[in-house]
Amino acid sequence: MRQYLLYVTAPSRSAAIMAALERLGARKLPDDGALSQNFELNHRLLKGMTMRIHIMTDIDGVTPFLRQHPVDLLVYDERGDDATEAVAAVQHIARDVSSLTQLWGPDFHFPNSRIVTVLKQTPDVDHRVFILGRLNVRDVIVEPEKTALMLRWLRDVLYAGIIRENKVGLALSGGAIEGLLYQAGAILALKHAFEGRSIYTCDVISGISSGSIVGSMVANQIEVEELVRGVMDLTSRYPPFKLSTIFDLAGLHILKRMISSSLKMRRVKLSQWLEATMESIPTGFFKGDKLEAYLHELFVDHGVSDQFDGVKPKLYIGATDQDTFDHVTLGRFPHDRMPISAAIRASCSLPPLFTPKAIGDRWYIDGQVTKSCNLESVVEDGTRLVFVIDPMKPYRATIAGTADIKGGYYGVVQMVKALVSTRFETSLRAVSEQYPDVDFLVFQPDEECARLMAGSPLRARLRIEVIEVAFQSTLRRLRERHRIYSAKTSRYGFELKSIDALRKLENSYKDIIENIGDSI
């Protein structure tokens, strides 16, 4: 597999490094407009690995380079009289990367664990090695004597301790009804944006809350076009997906709880009356049983299986234990002996709207209560490329006072989205640092889509326009970041279509839905 290296060095040393690469047989690549000199190296010391090496002399050019090019490892070489000291350089790069992430999105976070440094031999070198370790730099080498030694070291850094396979994962967050619609549109775009390999061939899939519905459909090879047709009241091979599928009133549950509380309140003291009254509030107003039955029928009649061991990709569904508030991964031993539809019902049981789901001797509620996105399960299963779809992004209004004008309920919903989104980004950064060999492609609502999805995520009708806007915004993101995304995905067989083809695809939503294309 080709590995991408960005080698940042002092101007006084760049000529010597390029000469050393040419002696090793590296092929100089044509100028592609980047602020770097580019080489491709195949050498026996690399043991089958191909290195594409970009030589750069301007540390301020690192983040502009990261916007356009994949980088598996950044090598900072402090040797040379005109070079910045390594600790200061790493801190400089980290600050620039933080700004880049805020502007371009969480998948442009470049962890320090993807950085290695080449140090000069100085009296305080041991102390500087310690500081670089505190900064989570991946490895350090001091004054290597030969280029061959450097080459062996770089190969070992890229492969040492990496037991991951070349698997691809799909991770989906929650987001209630509109999150489900957004994810359907994003999956539709990803399905049609690539040639060679399809998003339906992912090796590992995880979903939480509404993401568990879409993820399980992908695992079951349920065609997203047909699902969208069912939502839009068009003729479909699948049962229609309606609001009544989701909202089935838990009348009997509410009645039993009220009667039980009324009987209990006769025996309580006046001082305990308020506490008893609070206990009369139902744990959910809707059962979720219709959703579970709908999914069971869909998977059995039109999919592959309603059992975790019956679907080809590893499927993980996140839920929360209602009593311990531990996050539980359903689909992973010992929580893998229930129907997928039951696991989804548990993962979507958002209190106090839906009653909890009993599985075995435990009760489960919405998985997003304890985790925004189950990235760890996907990565720990050996994936090196992960598509992430995260609908829970707040709308960032530019006009001051917008939230106040729209009222308290709007403000609360946006606050919850902001909390979930911040938790997601923190989790993604932590996983990126822990697993520096994994690439994440994150798809979130753009400003237009976030505005459309602002307000209540549990509307009284299905806003089917969210699907189209999500479809178009996902394709637009792929087109705008074509160079870096295509380089990352092509290593795993996903050949991103040309920019012109993606632009044309953006305007073909209705044709795709009305004229079902080839099956998966």
Coordinates of C-alpha atoms in Angstrom, one line a residue:
M1 CA 0.0 0.0 0.0
R2 CA 1.2 3.5 -0.8
Q3 CA 2.1 5.6 2.3
Y4 CA 2.2 9.4 2.2
L5 CA 5.0 11.2 4.0
L6 CA 5.4 15.0 4.5
Y7 CA 9.0 15.7 5.3
V8 CA 9.5 19.2 6.7
T9 CA 13.1 20.4 6.9
A10 CA 15.2 23.5 6.8
P11 CA 16.0 25.1 3.4
S12 CA 19.7 24.5 4.0
R13 CA 19.1 20.7 4.1
S14 CA 16.4 20.2 1.5
A15 CA 18.9 19.7 -1.4
A16 CA 20.9 17.0 0.6
I17 CA 17.7 15.1 1.4
M18 CA 16.5 15.2 -2.2
A19 CA 19.9 14.0 -3.4
A20 CA 19.8 11.1 -0.9
L21 CA 16.4 10.1 -2.1
E22 CA 17.6 10.0 -5.7
R23 CA 20.6 7.9 -4.7
L24 CA 18.1 5.4 -3.3
G25 CA 16.3 5.3 -6.6
A26 CA 13.4 7.6 -5.8
R27 CA 11.5 8.9 -8.8
K28 CA 10.9 12.6 -8.9
L29 CA 7.2 13.4 -9.6
P30 CA 6.0 16.3 -11.8
D31 CA 5.2 19.6 -10.1
D32 CA 1.5 19.5 -9.0
G33 CA 1.4 23.1 -7.7
A34 CA 2.0 22.1 -4.1
L35 CA 4.6 23.9 -1.9
S36 CA 6.8 20.8 -2.0
Q37 CA 9.1 18.7 -4.0
N38 CA 7.6 15.3 -4.6
F39 CA 9.2 11.8 -4.9
E40 CA 8.0 8.2 -5.0
L41 CA 10.2 5.6 -3.6
N42 CA 10.2 1.8 -3.9
H43 CA 13.1 0.2 -2.1
R44 CA 14.0 -3.2 -0.8
L45 CA 14.3 -1.8 2.7
L46 CA 10.6 -0.9 2.5
K47 CA 9.6 -4.5 2.0
G48 CA 6.9 -3.9 -0.5
M49 CA 5.7 -0.5 0.8
T50 CA 5.6 2.4 -1.6
M51 CA 6.4 5.8 -0.1
R52 CA 5.2 9.1 -1.7
I53 CA 7.4 11.7 -0.1
H54 CA 6.8 15.4 -0.1
I55 CA 9.7 17.7 0.9
M56 CA 8.7 21.0 2.3
T57 CA 10.8 23.8 3.8
D58 CA 8.1 26.2 5.1
I59 CA 6.5 25.1 8.3
D60 CA 3.6 27.6 7.7
G61 CA 2.8 25.5 4.6
V62 CA 1.9 22.4 6.5
T63 CA -1.8 23.1 7.1
P64 CA -2.5 24.4 3.5
F65 CA -0.8 21.1 2.4
L66 CA -3.0 19.0 4.7
R67 CA -6.1 20.6 3.2
Q68 CA -5.3 19.1 -0.2
H69 CA -3.1 16.0 0.4
P70 CA -3.3 12.9 2.6
V71 CA -0.4 12.5 5.1
D72 CA 0.1 9.3 6.9
L73 CA 3.3 10.5 8.7
L74 CA 4.8 14.0 9.1
V75 CA 8.5 14.0 9.6
Y76 CA 10.0 17.2 11.1
D77 CA 13.8 17.5 10.8
E78 CA 15.3 20.1 13.0
R79 CA 18.8 19.7 11.7
G80 CA 20.2 22.8 9.9
D81 CA 21.1 26.2 11.3
D82 CA 17.9 27.8 9.9
A83 CA 15.5 25.2 11.3
T84 CA 13.0 25.8 14.1
E85 CA 13.7 23.7 17.2
A86 CA 11.5 20.5 17.2
V87 CA 9.4 21.2 20.3
A88 CA 8.5 24.7 19.1
A89 CA 7.8 23.3 15.6
V90 CA 5.4 20.6 16.9
Q91 CA 3.5 23.1 19.0
H92 CA 3.3 25.5 16.0
I93 CA 1.9 22.7 13.8
A94 CA -0.6 21.7 16.5
R95 CA -2.0 25.3 16.8
D96 CA -2.3 25.6 13.0
V97 CA -4.1 22.2 12.8
S98 CA -6.5 23.2 15.5
S99 CA -7.5 26.3 13.5
L100 CA -7.8 24.1 10.3
T101 CA -10.1 21.7 12.1
Q102 CA -12.4 24.5 13.3
L103 CA -12.7 25.8 9.7
W104 CA -12.8 22.6 7.7
G105 CA -14.3 20.1 10.0
P106 CA -13.3 17.4 12.5
D107 CA -11.8 15.0 9.9
F108 CA -9.1 17.5 9.2
H109 CA -7.7 17.0 12.7
F110 CA -4.1 15.8 12.3
P111 CA -3.0 14.1 15.5
N112 CA 0.4 14.6 17.0
S113 CA 0.7 10.8 17.0
R114 CA 1.2 11.1 13.2
I115 CA 4.3 13.2 13.8
V116 CA 7.9 12.0 14.2
T117 CA 11.0 14.2 14.7
V118 CA 14.6 14.0 13.7
L119 CA 16.7 15.8 16.3
K120 CA 20.2 17.3 16.5
Q121 CA 22.6 15.9 19.1
T122 CA 22.5 18.5 21.8
P123 CA 23.4 18.5 25.6
D124 CA 19.6 18.7 26.4
V125 CA 18.5 16.2 23.8
D126 CA 17.1 13.7 26.4
H127 CA 15.0 16.4 28.0
R128 CA 13.6 17.4 24.6
V129 CA 12.8 13.8 23.8
F130 CA 10.8 13.7 27.0
I131 CA 8.9 16.9 26.2
L132 CA 8.1 15.5 22.7
G133 CA 6.8 12.4 24.3
R134 CA 4.5 14.5 26.5
L135 CA 3.2 16.1 23.3
N136 CA 2.3 12.6 22.1
V137 CA 4.8 12.7 19.2
R138 CA 4.9 9.2 17.7
D139 CA 8.7 8.7 17.7
V140 CA 12.1 10.4 17.8
I141 CA 15.4 9.7 16.2
V142 CA 18.6 11.6 17.0
E143 CA 21.2 12.3 14.3
P144 CA 20.8 9.3 12.1
E145 CA 24.1 8.5 10.4
K146 CA 22.8 7.0 7.2
T147 CA 19.8 7.4 4.9
A148 CA 19.2 3.7 5.0
L149 CA 18.9 3.8 8.8
M150 CA 16.3 6.6 8.4
L151 CA 14.4 4.5 5.8
R152 CA 14.2 1.4 8.1
W153 CA 13.1 3.6 11.0
L154 CA 10.3 5.2 9.0
R155 CA 9.0 1.9 7.8
D156 CA 9.1 0.5 11.4
V157 CA 7.2 3.6 12.6
L158 CA 4.5 3.1 10.0
Y159 CA 4.1 -0.6 10.7
A160 CA 5.4 -1.2 14.2
G161 CA 2.5 -2.2 16.5
I162 CA 0.0 -1.9 13.7
I163 CA -2.0 -5.1 13.7
R164 CA -5.0 -3.5 11.8
E165 CA -6.3 -5.0 8.6
N166 CA -7.2 -3.0 5.5
K167 CA -10.9 -2.9 6.5
V168 CA -13.4 -0.1 5.9
G169 CA -16.0 0.9 8.5
L170 CA -19.2 3.0 8.6
A171 CA -20.2 4.8 11.9
L172 CA -23.5 6.6 12.3
S173 CA -24.6 8.9 15.1
G174 CA -28.1 9.6 16.2
G175 CA -30.3 12.5 15.4
A176 CA -34.0 11.4 15.8
I177 CA -36.2 11.5 12.7
E178 CA -34.4 14.2 10.8
G179 CA -31.1 12.6 11.6
L180 CA -32.4 9.4 10.0
L181 CA -33.5 11.3 6.9
Y182 CA -30.1 13.1 6.7
Q183 CA -28.3 9.8 7.0
A184 CA -30.4 8.2 4.3
G185 CA -29.5 11.1 1.9
A186 CA -25.8 10.8 2.8
I187 CA -25.8 7.0 2.2
L188 CA -27.5 7.6 -1.1
A189 CA -24.8 10.0 -2.1
L190 CA -22.0 7.8 -1.0
K191 CA -23.5 4.8 -2.8
H192 CA -23.5 6.7 -6.2
A193 CA -20.3 8.7 -5.7
F194 CA -17.9 5.8 -5.9
E195 CA -16.9 3.3 -8.6
G196 CA -15.3 -0.1 -7.9
R197 CA -16.4 -0.6 -4.4
S198 CA -19.7 0.4 -2.8
I199 CA -20.5 1.8 0.7
Y200 CA -22.6 -1.4 1.1
T201 CA -19.4 -3.4 1.2
C202 CA -18.1 -1.9 4.4
D203 CA -16.6 -4.6 6.7
V204 CA -17.8 -3.1 10.0
I205 CA -20.8 -0.9 10.7
S206 CA -21.9 0.8 14.0
G207 CA -25.0 2.8 14.7
I208 CA -26.5 4.6 17.6
S209 CA -30.1 5.7 18.0
S210 CA -31.5 6.6 14.5
G211 CA -28.0 5.7 13.1
S212 CA -28.7 2.1 14.2
I213 CA -31.7 2.0 11.8
V214 CA -29.8 3.2 8.7
G215 CA -26.6 1.2 9.6
S216 CA -28.7 -2.0 10.0
M217 CA -30.3 -1.4 6.6
V218 CA -26.9 -1.0 5.0
A219 CA -25.8 -4.2 6.7
N220 CA -28.9 -6.0 5.4
Q221 CA -28.4 -4.7 1.9
I222 CA -31.6 -2.7 1.9
E223 CA -31.6 -0.4 -1.0
V224 CA -31.7 3.2 0.2
E225 CA -33.5 4.4 -3.0
E226 CA -36.4 2.1 -2.2
L227 CA -36.5 3.2 1.4
V228 CA -36.7 6.9 0.3
R229 CA -39.5 6.0 -2.1
G230 CA -41.4 4.5 0.8
V231 CA -40.9 7.7 2.8
M232 CA -42.1 9.8 -0.2
D233 CA -45.3 7.7 -0.7
L234 CA -44.0 6.4 -4.0
T235 CA -44.3 2.8 -5.1
S236 CA -41.7 0.7 -3.3
R237 CA -40.8 -2.9 -2.8
Y238 CA -40.6 -2.2 0.9
P239 CA -43.4 -1.4 3.4
P240 CA -44.0 2.3 3.6
F241 CA -42.1 4.1 6.4
K242 CA -44.6 6.5 8.2
L243 CA -44.7 8.5 11.4
S244 CA -47.1 6.0 12.7
T245 CA -44.3 3.4 12.4
I246 CA -42.4 5.4 15.0
F247 CA -45.0 6.9 17.3
D248 CA -47.3 4.2 18.7
L249 CA -48.9 5.4 21.9
A250 CA -48.0 3.5 25.1
G251 CA -51.6 3.8 26.4
L252 CA -51.6 0.7 28.5
H253 CA -48.2 1.4 30.0
I254 CA -49.3 5.0 30.9
L255 CA -52.6 3.7 32.4
K256 CA -51.0 1.0 34.5
R257 CA -48.5 3.5 35.9
M258 CA -51.2 6.0 36.8
I259 CA -53.3 3.4 38.5
S260 CA -50.4 2.0 40.4
S261 CA -49.3 5.5 41.5
S262 CA -52.8 6.4 42.6
L263 CA -53.1 3.4 44.8
K264 CA -49.7 4.1 46.3
M265 CA -50.5 7.7 47.0
R266 CA -53.4 6.7 49.3
R267 CA -50.8 5.2 51.7
V268 CA -48.1 7.9 51.6
K269 CA -47.6 10.7 54.0
L270 CA -48.2 14.3 53.0
S271 CA -44.5 15.0 53.1
Q272 CA -43.9 12.2 50.6
W273 CA -46.7 13.2 48.2
L274 CA -44.5 15.1 45.8
E275 CA -42.0 12.2 45.5
A276 CA -44.9 9.8 44.8
T277 CA -46.3 12.2 42.2
M278 CA -43.0 12.3 40.4
E279 CA -43.0 8.5 40.3
S280 CA -46.3 8.6 38.4
I281 CA -44.7 10.2 35.4
P282 CA -44.4 7.4 32.7
T283 CA -41.0 6.4 31.5
G284 CA -42.2 6.8 27.9
F285 CA -45.2 7.9 26.0
F286 CA -44.6 5.7 22.9
K287 CA -43.9 2.0 22.8
G288 CA -41.6 1.7 19.8
D289 CA -43.1 -1.8 19.1
K290 CA -44.3 -0.8 15.7
L291 CA -40.8 0.2 14.7
E292 CA -39.4 -3.0 15.9
A293 CA -42.0 -5.0 14.0
Y294 CA -41.5 -3.0 10.9
L295 CA -37.7 -3.6 10.9
H296 CA -38.2 -7.3 11.7
E297 CA -40.5 -7.7 8.7
L298 CA -38.1 -5.6 6.5
F299 CA -35.0 -7.6 7.4
V300 CA -36.7 -11.0 7.1
D301 CA -38.6 -10.4 3.9
H302 CA -36.3 -8.1 2.0
G303 CA -32.9 -8.1 3.7
V304 CA -30.4 -10.7 4.7
S305 CA -31.2 -11.5 8.4
D306 CA -32.6 -10.1 11.6
Q307 CA -29.8 -11.8 13.5
F308 CA -26.3 -10.3 14.1
D309 CA -24.5 -13.4 12.9
G310 CA -26.7 -13.5 9.8
V311 CA -25.4 -10.3 8.2
K312 CA -22.0 -10.2 6.5
P313 CA -20.4 -7.1 8.0
K314 CA -19.8 -6.9 11.7
L315 CA -22.8 -4.9 13.0
Y316 CA -22.7 -3.0 16.4
I317 CA -25.6 -1.1 17.9
G318 CA -25.0 1.2 20.9
A319 CA -27.5 1.3 23.8
T320 CA -27.5 2.6 27.4
D321 CA -28.3 0.4 30.4
Q322 CA -31.1 2.4 32.0
D323 CA -30.1 1.5 35.6
T324 CA -26.3 1.6 35.5
F325 CA -26.0 4.1 32.6
D326 CA -23.2 2.1 31.1
H327 CA -22.9 2.2 27.3
V328 CA -23.5 -1.3 26.0
T329 CA -22.5 -2.5 22.5
L330 CA -25.2 -4.8 21.2
G331 CA -23.9 -7.2 18.6
R332 CA -20.7 -7.8 20.5
F333 CA -20.4 -10.8 22.9
P334 CA -22.1 -11.4 25.3
H335 CA -24.8 -9.0 23.9
D336 CA -25.2 -10.6 20.5
R337 CA -28.0 -13.1 21.0
M338 CA -31.0 -10.9 20.2
P339 CA -32.7 -9.8 17.0
I340 CA -31.2 -6.8 15.3
S341 CA -34.7 -5.2 15.3
A342 CA -34.8 -5.5 19.1
A343 CA -31.4 -4.0 19.5
I344 CA -32.5 -1.0 17.3
R345 CA -35.6 -0.6 19.4
A346 CA -33.4 -0.4 22.5
S347 CA -30.9 2.0 20.9
C348 CA -33.8 4.4 19.9
S349 CA -35.6 4.4 23.2
L350 CA -35.1 8.1 24.0
P351 CA -36.5 9.0 27.4
P352 CA -39.1 10.3 28.2
L353 CA -40.6 9.8 24.7
F354 CA -40.1 6.0 24.4
T355 CA -40.5 3.3 27.0
P356 CA -37.2 1.4 27.7
K357 CA -36.6 -1.9 26.0
A358 CA -36.2 -5.1 28.0
I359 CA -33.6 -7.5 26.7
G360 CA -32.9 -10.5 29.0
D361 CA -32.8 -9.2 32.5
R362 CA -31.7 -5.6 31.7
W363 CA -33.6 -2.5 30.5
Y364 CA -32.1 -0.3 27.8
I365 CA -32.6 3.3 26.6
D366 CA -31.2 5.4 23.8
G367 CA -27.5 4.8 23.1
Q368 CA -26.8 8.5 22.5
V369 CA -27.4 9.2 26.1
T370 CA -23.9 7.9 26.9
K371 CA -22.0 8.1 23.6
S372 CA -22.4 10.2 20.5
C373 CA -20.9 7.8 18.0
N374 CA -19.5 4.3 18.5
L375 CA -16.2 4.9 16.8
E376 CA -14.2 2.7 19.1
S377 CA -16.1 -0.5 18.1
V378 CA -15.4 0.1 14.4
V379 CA -11.7 0.9 14.9
E380 CA -11.1 -1.9 17.3
D381 CA -12.4 -4.4 14.8
G382 CA -9.5 -3.6 12.4
T383 CA -10.7 -0.8 10.1
R384 CA -8.3 1.7 8.7
L385 CA -10.8 3.9 6.8
V386 CA -14.0 5.0 8.5
F387 CA -16.9 6.8 6.9
V388 CA -18.7 8.8 9.7
I389 CA -22.2 10.3 9.3
D390 CA -23.1 12.7 12.1
P391 CA -26.3 14.6 11.8
M392 CA -26.3 16.3 15.2
K393 CA -24.8 19.6 14.3
P394 CA -26.3 22.8 15.6
Y395 CA -27.3 25.6 13.2
R396 CA -24.8 28.5 13.6
A397 CA -26.9 31.6 13.1
T398 CA -24.9 34.7 12.1
I399 CA -27.6 37.2 13.4
A400 CA -27.4 37.9 17.1
G401 CA -30.6 37.1 19.0
T402 CA -31.9 34.4 16.6
A403 CA -32.3 31.8 19.3
D404 CA -34.0 34.2 21.6
I405 CA -36.5 35.2 18.9
K406 CA -37.3 31.6 18.1
G407 CA -38.0 30.8 21.7
G408 CA -36.9 28.5 24.5
Y409 CA -37.7 25.2 22.9
Y410 CA -35.6 26.0 19.9
G411 CA -32.8 27.1 22.2
V412 CA -33.0 23.9 24.2
V413 CA -32.8 21.7 21.1
Q414 CA -29.9 23.7 19.7
M415 CA -28.2 23.4 23.1
V416 CA -28.6 19.6 23.1
K417 CA -27.2 19.4 19.5
A418 CA -24.2 21.6 20.6
L419 CA -23.5 19.3 23.6
V420 CA -23.7 16.1 21.5
S421 CA -21.6 17.7 18.7
T422 CA -18.9 18.8 21.1
R423 CA -18.8 15.4 22.7
F424 CA -18.5 13.8 19.3
E425 CA -15.6 16.0 18.2
T426 CA -13.8 15.3 21.5
S427 CA -14.3 11.6 21.0
L428 CA -13.1 11.7 17.4
R429 CA -9.9 13.6 18.4
A430 CA -9.2 11.1 21.2
V431 CA -9.7 8.1 18.8
S432 CA -7.5 9.8 16.2
E433 CA -4.7 10.2 18.6
Q434 CA -5.0 6.6 19.9
Y435 CA -5.2 5.1 16.4
P436 CA -3.0 7.3 14.1
D437 CA -3.1 4.8 11.3
V438 CA -6.9 5.3 10.8
D439 CA -8.4 7.8 8.4
F440 CA -11.9 9.3 9.2
L441 CA -14.1 10.9 6.6
V442 CA -16.8 12.9 8.5
F443 CA -20.1 14.0 6.9
Q444 CA -22.1 16.5 8.8
P445 CA -24.9 18.9 7.7
D446 CA -23.6 22.0 6.0
E447 CA -25.1 25.4 7.0
E448 CA -28.0 25.1 4.6
C449 CA -28.9 21.6 5.8
A450 CA -28.4 22.6 9.5
R451 CA -30.8 25.5 9.0
L452 CA -33.4 23.2 7.5
M453 CA -32.9 20.7 10.4
A454 CA -32.9 23.4 13.1
G455 CA -35.6 23.3 15.7
S456 CA -37.3 20.1 16.8
P457 CA -35.8 16.8 15.5
L458 CA -39.2 15.2 16.3
R459 CA -41.5 17.0 14.0
A460 CA -45.1 16.1 13.3
R461 CA -44.3 15.3 9.7
L462 CA -41.4 13.7 7.8
R463 CA -39.4 16.5 6.2
I464 CA -38.4 14.6 3.1
E465 CA -36.6 17.6 1.7
V466 CA -33.9 16.8 4.3
I467 CA -33.0 13.7 2.2
E468 CA -32.4 15.7 -1.0
V469 CA -30.4 18.4 0.8
A470 CA -28.2 15.8 2.6
F471 CA -27.7 14.0 -0.7
Q472 CA -26.5 17.2 -2.5
S473 CA -24.4 18.5 0.4
T474 CA -22.6 15.2 0.7
L475 CA -21.7 15.2 -3.0
R476 CA -20.7 18.8 -2.7
R477 CA -18.3 18.0 0.1
L478 CA -16.8 15.1 -1.9
R479 CA -16.4 17.4 -4.9
E480 CA -14.8 20.3 -2.9
R481 CA -12.4 17.9 -1.1
H482 CA -11.9 15.6 -4.1
R483 CA -8.1 15.5 -4.1
I484 CA -7.6 14.4 -0.5
Y485 CA -10.7 12.2 -0.2
S486 CA -10.0 10.3 -3.5
A487 CA -6.4 9.6 -2.4
K488 CA -7.6 8.2 0.9
T489 CA -10.4 6.1 -0.4
S490 CA -8.7 4.7 -3.5
R491 CA -6.3 2.7 -1.3
Y492 CA -9.3 0.6 -0.3
G493 CA -10.9 0.2 -3.7
F494 CA -13.3 3.2 -3.5
E495 CA -12.7 5.1 -6.7
L496 CA -14.3 8.5 -6.3
K497 CA -15.9 9.8 -9.5
S498 CA -14.5 12.8 -11.2
I499 CA -15.5 16.4 -10.1
D500 CA -17.6 16.9 -13.2
A501 CA -19.4 13.5 -12.6
L502 CA -20.1 14.5 -9.0
R503 CA -21.4 17.9 -10.0
K504 CA -23.8 16.2 -12.5
L505 CA -24.8 13.7 -9.9
E506 CA -25.9 16.6 -7.5
N507 CA -28.7 17.4 -9.9
S508 CA -29.9 13.9 -10.5
Y509 CA -31.6 13.2 -7.1
K510 CA -35.2 12.9 -8.6
D511 CA -34.0 10.7 -11.5
I512 CA -32.2 8.3 -9.0
I513 CA -35.3 8.0 -6.8
E514 CA -37.9 7.7 -9.6
N515 CA -35.8 5.4 -11.7
I516 CA -34.3 2.8 -9.4
G517 CA -30.8 1.9 -10.8
D518 CA -28.9 -1.3 -10.7
S519 CA -29.3 -3.3 -7.5
I520 CA -26.5 -3.4 -5.0

